[in-house]
């Protein structure tokens, strides 16, 4: 469902209308994200944990009804068979990679399960790349891979979401598990982030017509990075106004680059490949989310454990052994478990150790957004007149290197075939 959303928008709208439609799509995503924690907190407090699953049923029914009555039908006349070897090797490789990245929270990086998983991931993902270059009908068509702005947008999306997910995770741990906030209070605090996001997403279409794509994406990533770096200074005793500043910067930046990157990613994709491109683009977000949470979680846990172990080394005998045994609880922000086991006197030390891991992980997330900004700035470079033509719905000139797969002209159209070559269809 998520993978087809951008495909439907790309098939239904073009030019200025497409940029505006993607901005509305991003706004709805932000609205759901903003209301989700608040509604979830209310449901958990009143009805219990199972209610957060049942509440999705009426939304699903409404979505089905709207899809049947409103969404126009669109099909790719050139049906492509499923690339079974590509699907299996990519799925297995990503599974092994994620397992190998999260397992160090329980075992060392040199342990057999971690080493075997990472080695298997390397072999499987390399096999996937090898197969895709030789498959008769690859899972990701060469025509899509050759679109520079599309592949750059996928890279920006992957790296950015890898950073965002870790920030969401650690902010929740800081406020709920360390400071003792309720789920509802945490969700309400996120409104300081989501309101700026909604406001900026409303201007997505206007920004795409006034600024080049690299300015929107790169600038948005830098503003988001400023918010994350503000978060990296937080401790359990920090005044909430510091978090508010981070939330506003974070929401403003993401409101710029999320719709901006989505718009430029789908801009050059031929209509017949919009479904595949939308799936790849959505997959880059999902992969970034999984890998980012695994990597930042492992880094933060390792930093917190090291800080706590250093403090525990100052103790002696049974007290030292008991403190070292609580390292896992410190790294995962279960401070109340630490105080029950060791006494309330160890709470400041436990909070300090967790804060160290939190700050290291969130700082790295901020650097990831800065790296995404540089990728956007250099990878989305293009002639400004071409971008204005695209925003106005005009076809790019035949020599445009960013649009090599579909060139519309008055009397004929080049349509991309699954093997990457072009057939001319006369009208």
GROMACS .gro file of C-alpha atoms in nm:
model
  427
    1UNK     CA    1   0.000   0.000   0.000
    2UNK     CA    2   0.271   0.249   0.094
    3UNK     CA    3   0.475   0.159  -0.212
    4UNK     CA    4   0.186   0.231  -0.449
    5UNK     CA    5   0.088   0.570  -0.305
    6UNK     CA    6   0.348   0.770  -0.498
    7UNK     CA    7   0.284   0.562  -0.809
    8UNK     CA    8  -0.085   0.656  -0.805
    9UNK     CA    9   0.000   1.024  -0.758
   10UNK     CA   10   0.255   1.013  -1.040
   11UNK     CA   11   0.005   0.851  -1.277
   12UNK     CA   12  -0.277   1.088  -1.182
   13UNK     CA   13  -0.095   1.423  -1.166
   14UNK     CA   14   0.185   1.594  -1.358
   15UNK     CA   15   0.387   1.917  -1.348
   16UNK     CA   16   0.273   2.171  -1.088
   17UNK     CA   17  -0.022   1.956  -0.984
   18UNK     CA   18   0.209   1.662  -0.902
   19UNK     CA   19   0.428   1.871  -0.670
   20UNK     CA   20   0.119   1.999  -0.490
   21UNK     CA   21  -0.031   1.649  -0.464
   22UNK     CA   22   0.290   1.509  -0.315
   23UNK     CA   23   0.289   1.799  -0.067
   24UNK     CA   24  -0.064   1.703   0.040
   25UNK     CA   25   0.047   1.339   0.065
   26UNK     CA   26   0.333   1.441   0.293
   27UNK     CA   27   0.094   1.654   0.499
   28UNK     CA   28  -0.139   1.361   0.553
   29UNK     CA   29   0.155   1.144   0.653
   30UNK     CA   30   0.264   1.411   0.901
   31UNK     CA   31  -0.090   1.452   1.034
   32UNK     CA   32  -0.115   1.080   1.099
   33UNK     CA   33   0.227   1.077   1.258
   34UNK     CA   34   0.137   1.373   1.479
   35UNK     CA   35  -0.198   1.237   1.592
   36UNK     CA   36  -0.074   0.878   1.627
   37UNK     CA   37   0.126   0.921   1.951
   38UNK     CA   38  -0.149   1.135   2.106
   39UNK     CA   39  -0.432   0.898   2.017
   40UNK     CA   40  -0.212   0.601   2.108
   41UNK     CA   41  -0.144   0.750   2.451
   42UNK     CA   42  -0.517   0.799   2.510
   43UNK     CA   43  -0.599   0.446   2.398
   44UNK     CA   44  -0.327   0.291   2.613
   45UNK     CA   45  -0.445   0.486   2.916
   46UNK     CA   46  -0.814   0.403   2.874
   47UNK     CA   47  -0.855   0.075   2.685
   48UNK     CA   48  -0.523  -0.110   2.702
   49UNK     CA   49  -0.262  -0.219   2.451
   50UNK     CA   50  -0.489  -0.417   2.215
   51UNK     CA   51  -0.688  -0.104   2.129
   52UNK     CA   52  -0.400   0.042   1.927
   53UNK     CA   53  -0.450  -0.243   1.679
   54UNK     CA   54  -0.831  -0.238   1.666
   55UNK     CA   55  -0.840   0.136   1.599
   56UNK     CA   56  -0.687   0.071   1.256
   57UNK     CA   57  -0.988  -0.132   1.136
   58UNK     CA   58  -1.225   0.162   1.064
   59UNK     CA   59  -0.943   0.353   0.892
   60UNK     CA   60  -0.878   0.051   0.671
   61UNK     CA   61  -1.247   0.029   0.577
   62UNK     CA   62  -1.258   0.399   0.488
   63UNK     CA   63  -0.938   0.357   0.283
   64UNK     CA   64  -1.086   0.067   0.088
   65UNK     CA   65  -1.404   0.264   0.016
   66UNK     CA   66  -1.209   0.569  -0.105
   67UNK     CA   67  -0.982   0.356  -0.322
   68UNK     CA   68  -1.277   0.189  -0.493
   69UNK     CA   69  -1.473   0.509  -0.552
   70UNK     CA   70  -1.206   0.777  -0.606
   71UNK     CA   71  -0.873   0.633  -0.727
   72UNK     CA   72  -0.865   0.592  -1.107
   73UNK     CA   73  -0.761   0.257  -1.247
   74UNK     CA   74  -0.414   0.236  -1.403
   75UNK     CA   75  -0.226  -0.063  -1.536
   76UNK     CA   76   0.112  -0.125  -1.692
   77UNK     CA   77   0.039  -0.293  -2.026
   78UNK     CA   78   0.387  -0.445  -2.027
   79UNK     CA   79   0.350  -0.707  -1.751
   80UNK     CA   80   0.679  -0.808  -1.593
   81UNK     CA   81   0.732  -1.151  -1.433
   82UNK     CA   82   0.844  -1.161  -1.072
   83UNK     CA   83   1.221  -1.183  -1.027
   84UNK     CA   84   1.211  -1.464  -0.772
   85UNK     CA   85   1.592  -1.504  -0.726
   86UNK     CA   86   1.625  -1.127  -0.679
   87UNK     CA   87   1.346  -1.115  -0.423
   88UNK     CA   88   1.484  -1.408  -0.224
   89UNK     CA   89   1.849  -1.298  -0.220
   90UNK     CA   90   1.767  -0.935  -0.131
   91UNK     CA   91   1.523  -1.032   0.146
   92UNK     CA   92   1.759  -1.292   0.295
   93UNK     CA   93   2.055  -1.054   0.272
   94UNK     CA   94   1.872  -0.771   0.448
   95UNK     CA   95   1.744  -1.012   0.716
   96UNK     CA   96   2.098  -1.135   0.786
   97UNK     CA   97   2.230  -0.778   0.789
   98UNK     CA   98   1.969  -0.650   1.038
   99UNK     CA   99   2.017  -0.951   1.264
  100UNK     CA  100   2.393  -0.906   1.257
  101UNK     CA  101   2.359  -0.538   1.350
  102UNK     CA  102   2.116  -0.583   1.641
  103UNK     CA  103   2.275  -0.894   1.792
  104UNK     CA  104   2.578  -0.705   1.936
  105UNK     CA  105   2.336  -0.569   2.199
  106UNK     CA  106   2.346  -0.922   2.347
  107UNK     CA  107   2.679  -1.053   2.215
  108UNK     CA  108   3.008  -0.895   2.116
  109UNK     CA  109   3.085  -0.793   1.759
  110UNK     CA  110   3.333  -1.081   1.736
  111UNK     CA  111   3.087  -1.348   1.850
  112UNK     CA  112   2.997  -1.631   1.612
  113UNK     CA  113   2.630  -1.530   1.555
  114UNK     CA  114   2.725  -1.172   1.468
  115UNK     CA  115   3.017  -1.264   1.244
  116UNK     CA  116   2.820  -1.537   1.065
  117UNK     CA  117   2.520  -1.308   1.007
  118UNK     CA  118   2.727  -1.022   0.868
  119UNK     CA  119   2.926  -1.258   0.645
  120UNK     CA  120   2.605  -1.414   0.514
  121UNK     CA  121   2.462  -1.068   0.450
  122UNK     CA  122   2.770  -0.971   0.249
  123UNK     CA  123   2.750  -1.284   0.034
  124UNK     CA  124   2.374  -1.262  -0.022
  125UNK     CA  125   2.366  -0.891  -0.107
  126UNK     CA  126   2.665  -0.931  -0.339
  127UNK     CA  127   2.481  -1.219  -0.506
  128UNK     CA  128   2.176  -0.996  -0.546
  129UNK     CA  129   2.381  -0.728  -0.723
  130UNK     CA  130   2.547  -0.991  -0.943
  131UNK     CA  131   2.212  -1.146  -1.038
  132UNK     CA  132   2.045  -0.811  -1.110
  133UNK     CA  133   2.314  -0.734  -1.367
  134UNK     CA  134   2.246  -1.060  -1.549
  135UNK     CA  135   1.877  -1.135  -1.490
  136UNK     CA  136   1.658  -1.134  -1.805
  137UNK     CA  137   1.393  -0.930  -1.617
  138UNK     CA  138   1.560  -0.784  -1.306
  139UNK     CA  139   1.360  -0.679  -1.001
  140UNK     CA  140   1.489  -0.322  -1.043
  141UNK     CA  141   1.487  -0.232  -1.415
  142UNK     CA  142   1.807  -0.074  -1.554
  143UNK     CA  143   1.600   0.216  -1.682
  144UNK     CA  144   1.519   0.309  -1.321
  145UNK     CA  145   1.874   0.259  -1.195
  146UNK     CA  146   2.010   0.494  -1.464
  147UNK     CA  147   1.797   0.787  -1.345
  148UNK     CA  148   2.054   0.985  -1.146
  149UNK     CA  149   1.809   1.204  -0.958
  150UNK     CA  150   1.597   0.903  -0.867
  151UNK     CA  151   1.887   0.699  -0.729
  152UNK     CA  152   2.021   1.005  -0.545
  153UNK     CA  153   1.679   1.063  -0.391
  154UNK     CA  154   1.668   0.701  -0.274
  155UNK     CA  155   2.010   0.745  -0.113
  156UNK     CA  156   1.900   1.064   0.063
  157UNK     CA  157   1.582   0.893   0.183
  158UNK     CA  158   1.768   0.586   0.312
  159UNK     CA  159   2.034   0.783   0.501
  160UNK     CA  160   1.789   1.038   0.639
  161UNK     CA  161   1.542   0.783   0.770
  162UNK     CA  162   1.826   0.581   0.918
  163UNK     CA  163   1.901   0.888   1.129
  164UNK     CA  164   1.541   0.988   1.203
  165UNK     CA  165   1.441   0.648   1.340
  166UNK     CA  166   1.722   0.644   1.593
  167UNK     CA  167   1.622   0.991   1.713
  168UNK     CA  168   1.257   0.889   1.764
  169UNK     CA  169   1.371   0.582   1.955
  170UNK     CA  170   1.610   0.760   2.189
  171UNK     CA  171   1.380   1.056   2.258
  172UNK     CA  172   1.110   0.811   2.366
  173UNK     CA  173   1.354   0.631   2.597
  174UNK     CA  174   1.475   0.959   2.748
  175UNK     CA  175   1.133   1.098   2.831
  176UNK     CA  176   0.930   0.786   2.907
  177UNK     CA  177   1.179   0.545   3.060
  178UNK     CA  178   1.419   0.789   3.227
  179UNK     CA  179   1.205   1.093   3.308
  180UNK     CA  180   0.892   0.885   3.365
  181UNK     CA  181   0.658   1.062   3.122
  182UNK     CA  182   0.335   0.891   3.017
  183UNK     CA  183   0.280   0.788   2.657
  184UNK     CA  184   0.018   1.064   2.622
  185UNK     CA  185   0.250   1.335   2.751
  186UNK     CA  186   0.526   1.219   2.516
  187UNK     CA  187   0.285   1.220   2.222
  188UNK     CA  188   0.164   1.570   2.304
  189UNK     CA  189   0.523   1.697   2.320
  190UNK     CA  190   0.577   1.577   1.964
  191UNK     CA  191   0.320   1.830   1.843
  192UNK     CA  192   0.600   2.088   1.866
  193UNK     CA  193   0.764   1.886   1.589
  194UNK     CA  194   0.463   1.794   1.379
  195UNK     CA  195   0.293   2.132   1.355
  196UNK     CA  196   0.599   2.290   1.182
  197UNK     CA  197   0.614   1.983   0.958
  198UNK     CA  198   0.252   2.027   0.851
  199UNK     CA  199   0.301   2.398   0.787
  200UNK     CA  200   0.611   2.347   0.572
  201UNK     CA  201   0.460   2.056   0.378
  202UNK     CA  202   0.177   2.287   0.267
  203UNK     CA  203   0.433   2.493   0.076
  204UNK     CA  204   0.594   2.194  -0.099
  205UNK     CA  205   0.450   2.278  -0.441
  206UNK     CA  206   0.542   2.646  -0.415
  207UNK     CA  207   0.897   2.567  -0.302
  208UNK     CA  208   0.947   2.325  -0.592
  209UNK     CA  209   0.863   2.605  -0.837
  210UNK     CA  210   1.084   2.868  -0.672
  211UNK     CA  211   1.390   2.670  -0.561
  212UNK     CA  212   1.601   2.395  -0.721
  213UNK     CA  213   1.558   2.044  -0.584
  214UNK     CA  214   1.905   2.032  -0.429
  215UNK     CA  215   1.834   2.350  -0.231
  216UNK     CA  216   1.508   2.213  -0.093
  217UNK     CA  217   1.645   1.868  -0.009
  218UNK     CA  218   1.990   1.978   0.107
  219UNK     CA  219   1.861   2.277   0.303
  220UNK     CA  220   1.588   2.071   0.465
  221UNK     CA  221   1.837   1.804   0.573
  222UNK     CA  222   2.063   2.070   0.726
  223UNK     CA  223   1.774   2.224   0.922
  224UNK     CA  224   1.675   1.876   1.043
  225UNK     CA  225   2.037   1.810   1.139
  226UNK     CA  226   2.037   2.130   1.347
  227UNK     CA  227   1.734   1.999   1.535
  228UNK     CA  228   1.896   1.661   1.594
  229UNK     CA  229   2.220   1.819   1.715
  230UNK     CA  230   2.006   2.020   1.960
  231UNK     CA  231   1.855   1.693   2.083
  232UNK     CA  232   2.206   1.552   2.133
  233UNK     CA  233   2.266   1.805   2.413
  234UNK     CA  234   1.968   1.687   2.620
  235UNK     CA  235   2.003   1.518   2.958
  236UNK     CA  236   1.732   1.402   3.202
  237UNK     CA  237   1.763   1.738   3.382
  238UNK     CA  238   1.761   1.963   3.072
  239UNK     CA  239   1.484   2.227   3.053
  240UNK     CA  240   1.213   2.129   2.804
  241UNK     CA  241   1.258   2.452   2.607
  242UNK     CA  242   1.577   2.305   2.459
  243UNK     CA  243   1.376   2.009   2.329
  244UNK     CA  244   1.113   2.248   2.189
  245UNK     CA  245   1.383   2.427   1.986
  246UNK     CA  246   1.500   2.092   1.854
  247UNK     CA  247   1.143   1.985   1.773
  248UNK     CA  248   1.070   2.303   1.576
  249UNK     CA  249   1.392   2.276   1.373
  250UNK     CA  250   1.338   1.905   1.319
  251UNK     CA  251   0.978   1.947   1.201
  252UNK     CA  252   1.059   2.244   0.977
  253UNK     CA  253   1.345   2.061   0.807
  254UNK     CA  254   1.157   1.735   0.750
  255UNK     CA  255   0.861   1.934   0.615
  256UNK     CA  256   1.098   2.064   0.347
  257UNK     CA  257   1.290   1.760   0.236
  258UNK     CA  258   1.037   1.475   0.266
  259UNK     CA  259   0.793   1.607   0.001
  260UNK     CA  260   1.079   1.769  -0.190
  261UNK     CA  261   1.277   1.448  -0.226
  262UNK     CA  262   0.965   1.245  -0.309
  263UNK     CA  263   0.873   1.492  -0.584
  264UNK     CA  264   1.214   1.495  -0.751
  265UNK     CA  265   1.245   1.115  -0.719
  266UNK     CA  266   0.931   1.051  -0.925
  267UNK     CA  267   0.972   1.343  -1.165
  268UNK     CA  268   1.173   1.163  -1.435
  269UNK     CA  269   1.027   0.813  -1.398
  270UNK     CA  270   0.841   0.690  -1.708
  271UNK     CA  271   0.472   0.618  -1.639
  272UNK     CA  272   0.509   0.248  -1.713
  273UNK     CA  273   0.772   0.214  -1.439
  274UNK     CA  274   0.617   0.439  -1.175
  275UNK     CA  275   0.497   0.142  -0.968
  276UNK     CA  276   0.842  -0.016  -0.960
  277UNK     CA  277   1.010   0.316  -0.886
  278UNK     CA  278   0.764   0.393  -0.607
  279UNK     CA  279   0.832   0.051  -0.455
  280UNK     CA  280   1.208   0.101  -0.468
  281UNK     CA  281   1.177   0.449  -0.321
  282UNK     CA  282   0.958   0.324  -0.036
  283UNK     CA  283   1.193   0.030   0.020
  284UNK     CA  284   1.485   0.270   0.065
  285UNK     CA  285   1.295   0.428   0.356
  286UNK     CA  286   1.216   0.091   0.511
  287UNK     CA  287   1.573  -0.034   0.475
  288UNK     CA  288   1.709   0.290   0.618
  289UNK     CA  289   1.470   0.267   0.912
  290UNK     CA  290   1.573  -0.090   0.995
  291UNK     CA  291   1.946  -0.044   0.948
  292UNK     CA  292   1.955   0.295   1.120
  293UNK     CA  293   1.776   0.174   1.431
  294UNK     CA  294   2.001  -0.132   1.450
  295UNK     CA  295   2.325   0.065   1.405
  296UNK     CA  296   2.240   0.361   1.628
  297UNK     CA  297   2.092   0.130   1.890
  298UNK     CA  298   2.409  -0.079   1.896
  299UNK     CA  299   2.633   0.231   1.912
  300UNK     CA  300   2.430   0.391   2.190
  301UNK     CA  301   2.412   0.068   2.391
  302UNK     CA  302   2.787   0.013   2.359
  303UNK     CA  303   2.866   0.371   2.469
  304UNK     CA  304   2.627   0.353   2.765
  305UNK     CA  305   2.762   0.013   2.871
  306UNK     CA  306   3.122   0.136   2.855
  307UNK     CA  307   3.040   0.443   3.063
  308UNK     CA  308   2.856   0.236   3.323
  309UNK     CA  309   3.130  -0.028   3.338
  310UNK     CA  310   3.388   0.243   3.400
  311UNK     CA  311   3.184   0.372   3.692
  312UNK     CA  312   3.124   0.020   3.826
  313UNK     CA  313   3.499  -0.047   3.821
  314UNK     CA  314   3.534   0.197   4.112
  315UNK     CA  315   3.330  -0.039   4.332
  316UNK     CA  316   3.465  -0.352   4.498
  317UNK     CA  317   3.359  -0.710   4.552
  318UNK     CA  318   2.992  -0.805   4.530
  319UNK     CA  319   2.884  -0.445   4.470
  320UNK     CA  320   3.100  -0.429   4.160
  321UNK     CA  321   2.964  -0.756   4.022
  322UNK     CA  322   2.606  -0.650   4.090
  323UNK     CA  323   2.661  -0.317   3.915
  324UNK     CA  324   2.817  -0.478   3.608
  325UNK     CA  325   2.517  -0.712   3.591
  326UNK     CA  326   2.292  -0.409   3.546
  327UNK     CA  327   2.473  -0.281   3.236
  328UNK     CA  328   2.200  -0.406   3.004
  329UNK     CA  329   1.930  -0.224   3.201
  330UNK     CA  330   2.133   0.098   3.193
  331UNK     CA  331   2.185   0.078   2.816
  332UNK     CA  332   1.812   0.021   2.754
  333UNK     CA  333   1.706   0.304   2.990
  334UNK     CA  334   1.547   0.074   3.251
  335UNK     CA  335   1.670   0.298   3.528
  336UNK     CA  336   1.398   0.190   3.772
  337UNK     CA  337   1.525  -0.170   3.747
  338UNK     CA  338   1.876  -0.049   3.829
  339UNK     CA  339   1.761   0.141   4.136
  340UNK     CA  340   1.558  -0.157   4.261
  341UNK     CA  341   1.862  -0.380   4.231
  342UNK     CA  342   2.134  -0.141   4.353
  343UNK     CA  343   1.950   0.126   4.550
  344UNK     CA  344   1.838   0.481   4.475
  345UNK     CA  345   2.193   0.607   4.530
  346UNK     CA  346   2.299   0.463   4.193
  347UNK     CA  347   2.029   0.645   3.995
  348UNK     CA  348   2.242   0.953   3.906
  349UNK     CA  349   2.524   0.730   3.780
  350UNK     CA  350   2.283   0.518   3.576
  351UNK     CA  351   2.122   0.827   3.421
  352UNK     CA  352   2.462   0.972   3.340
  353UNK     CA  353   2.575   0.652   3.169
  354UNK     CA  354   2.257   0.625   2.964
  355UNK     CA  355   2.279   0.994   2.871
  356UNK     CA  356   2.630   0.935   2.738
  357UNK     CA  357   2.506   0.656   2.508
  358UNK     CA  358   2.205   0.865   2.407
  359UNK     CA  359   2.419   1.166   2.316
  360UNK     CA  360   2.667   0.961   2.113
  361UNK     CA  361   2.392   0.790   1.912
  362UNK     CA  362   2.192   1.109   1.848
  363UNK     CA  363   2.507   1.301   1.755
  364UNK     CA  364   2.589   1.039   1.491
  365UNK     CA  365   2.229   1.065   1.364
  366UNK     CA  366   2.281   1.440   1.320
  367UNK     CA  367   2.598   1.378   1.123
  368UNK     CA  368   2.402   1.134   0.906
  369UNK     CA  369   2.160   1.414   0.810
  370UNK     CA  370   2.453   1.641   0.725
  371UNK     CA  371   2.589   1.367   0.499
  372UNK     CA  372   2.245   1.335   0.335
  373UNK     CA  373   2.248   1.712   0.272
  374UNK     CA  374   2.580   1.685   0.086
  375UNK     CA  375   2.450   1.392  -0.121
  376UNK     CA  376   2.143   1.595  -0.214
  377UNK     CA  377   2.346   1.907  -0.295
  378UNK     CA  378   2.580   1.728  -0.534
  379UNK     CA  379   2.357   1.446  -0.661
  380UNK     CA  380   2.051   1.657  -0.744
  381UNK     CA  381   2.237   1.923  -0.939
  382UNK     CA  382   2.060   2.017  -1.259
  383UNK     CA  383   1.999   2.301  -1.498
  384UNK     CA  384   1.744   2.533  -1.338
  385UNK     CA  385   1.553   2.585  -1.664
  386UNK     CA  386   1.497   2.213  -1.698
  387UNK     CA  387   1.353   2.195  -1.348
  388UNK     CA  388   1.118   2.483  -1.425
  389UNK     CA  389   1.008   2.308  -1.746
  390UNK     CA  390   0.940   1.990  -1.549
  391UNK     CA  391   0.742   2.180  -1.285
  392UNK     CA  392   0.536   2.341  -1.559
  393UNK     CA  393   0.464   2.004  -1.718
  394UNK     CA  394   0.687   2.062  -2.024
  395UNK     CA  395   0.883   1.764  -2.158
  396UNK     CA  396   1.256   1.768  -2.101
  397UNK     CA  397   1.470   1.808  -2.413
  398UNK     CA  398   1.587   1.484  -2.578
  399UNK     CA  399   1.947   1.540  -2.472
  400UNK     CA  400   1.856   1.567  -2.103
  401UNK     CA  401   2.081   1.314  -1.924
  402UNK     CA  402   1.836   1.298  -1.633
  403UNK     CA  403   1.550   1.183  -1.855
  404UNK     CA  404   1.700   0.918  -2.086
  405UNK     CA  405   1.412   0.672  -2.074
  406UNK     CA  406   1.099   0.856  -2.182
  407UNK     CA  407   1.097   1.142  -2.432
  408UNK     CA  408   0.757   1.278  -2.533
  409UNK     CA  409   0.730   1.455  -2.869
  410UNK     CA  410   0.431   1.562  -3.082
  411UNK     CA  411   0.415   1.259  -3.314
  412UNK     CA  412   0.587   0.974  -3.135
  413UNK     CA  413   0.683   0.847  -2.793
  414UNK     CA  414   0.971   0.632  -2.677
  415UNK     CA  415   0.846   0.368  -2.432
  416UNK     CA  416   1.093   0.183  -2.210
  417UNK     CA  417   1.092  -0.195  -2.245
  418UNK     CA  418   1.181  -0.432  -1.956
  419UNK     CA  419   1.522  -0.495  -2.108
  420UNK     CA  420   1.606  -0.123  -2.092
  421UNK     CA  421   1.591  -0.059  -2.471
  422UNK     CA  422   1.344   0.180  -2.633
  423UNK     CA  423   1.065   0.107  -2.881
  424UNK     CA  424   0.910   0.386  -3.083
  425UNK     CA  425   0.531   0.394  -3.084
  426UNK     CA  426   0.389   0.612  -3.360
  427UNK     CA  427   0.066   0.801  -3.307
   0.00000   0.00000   0.00000
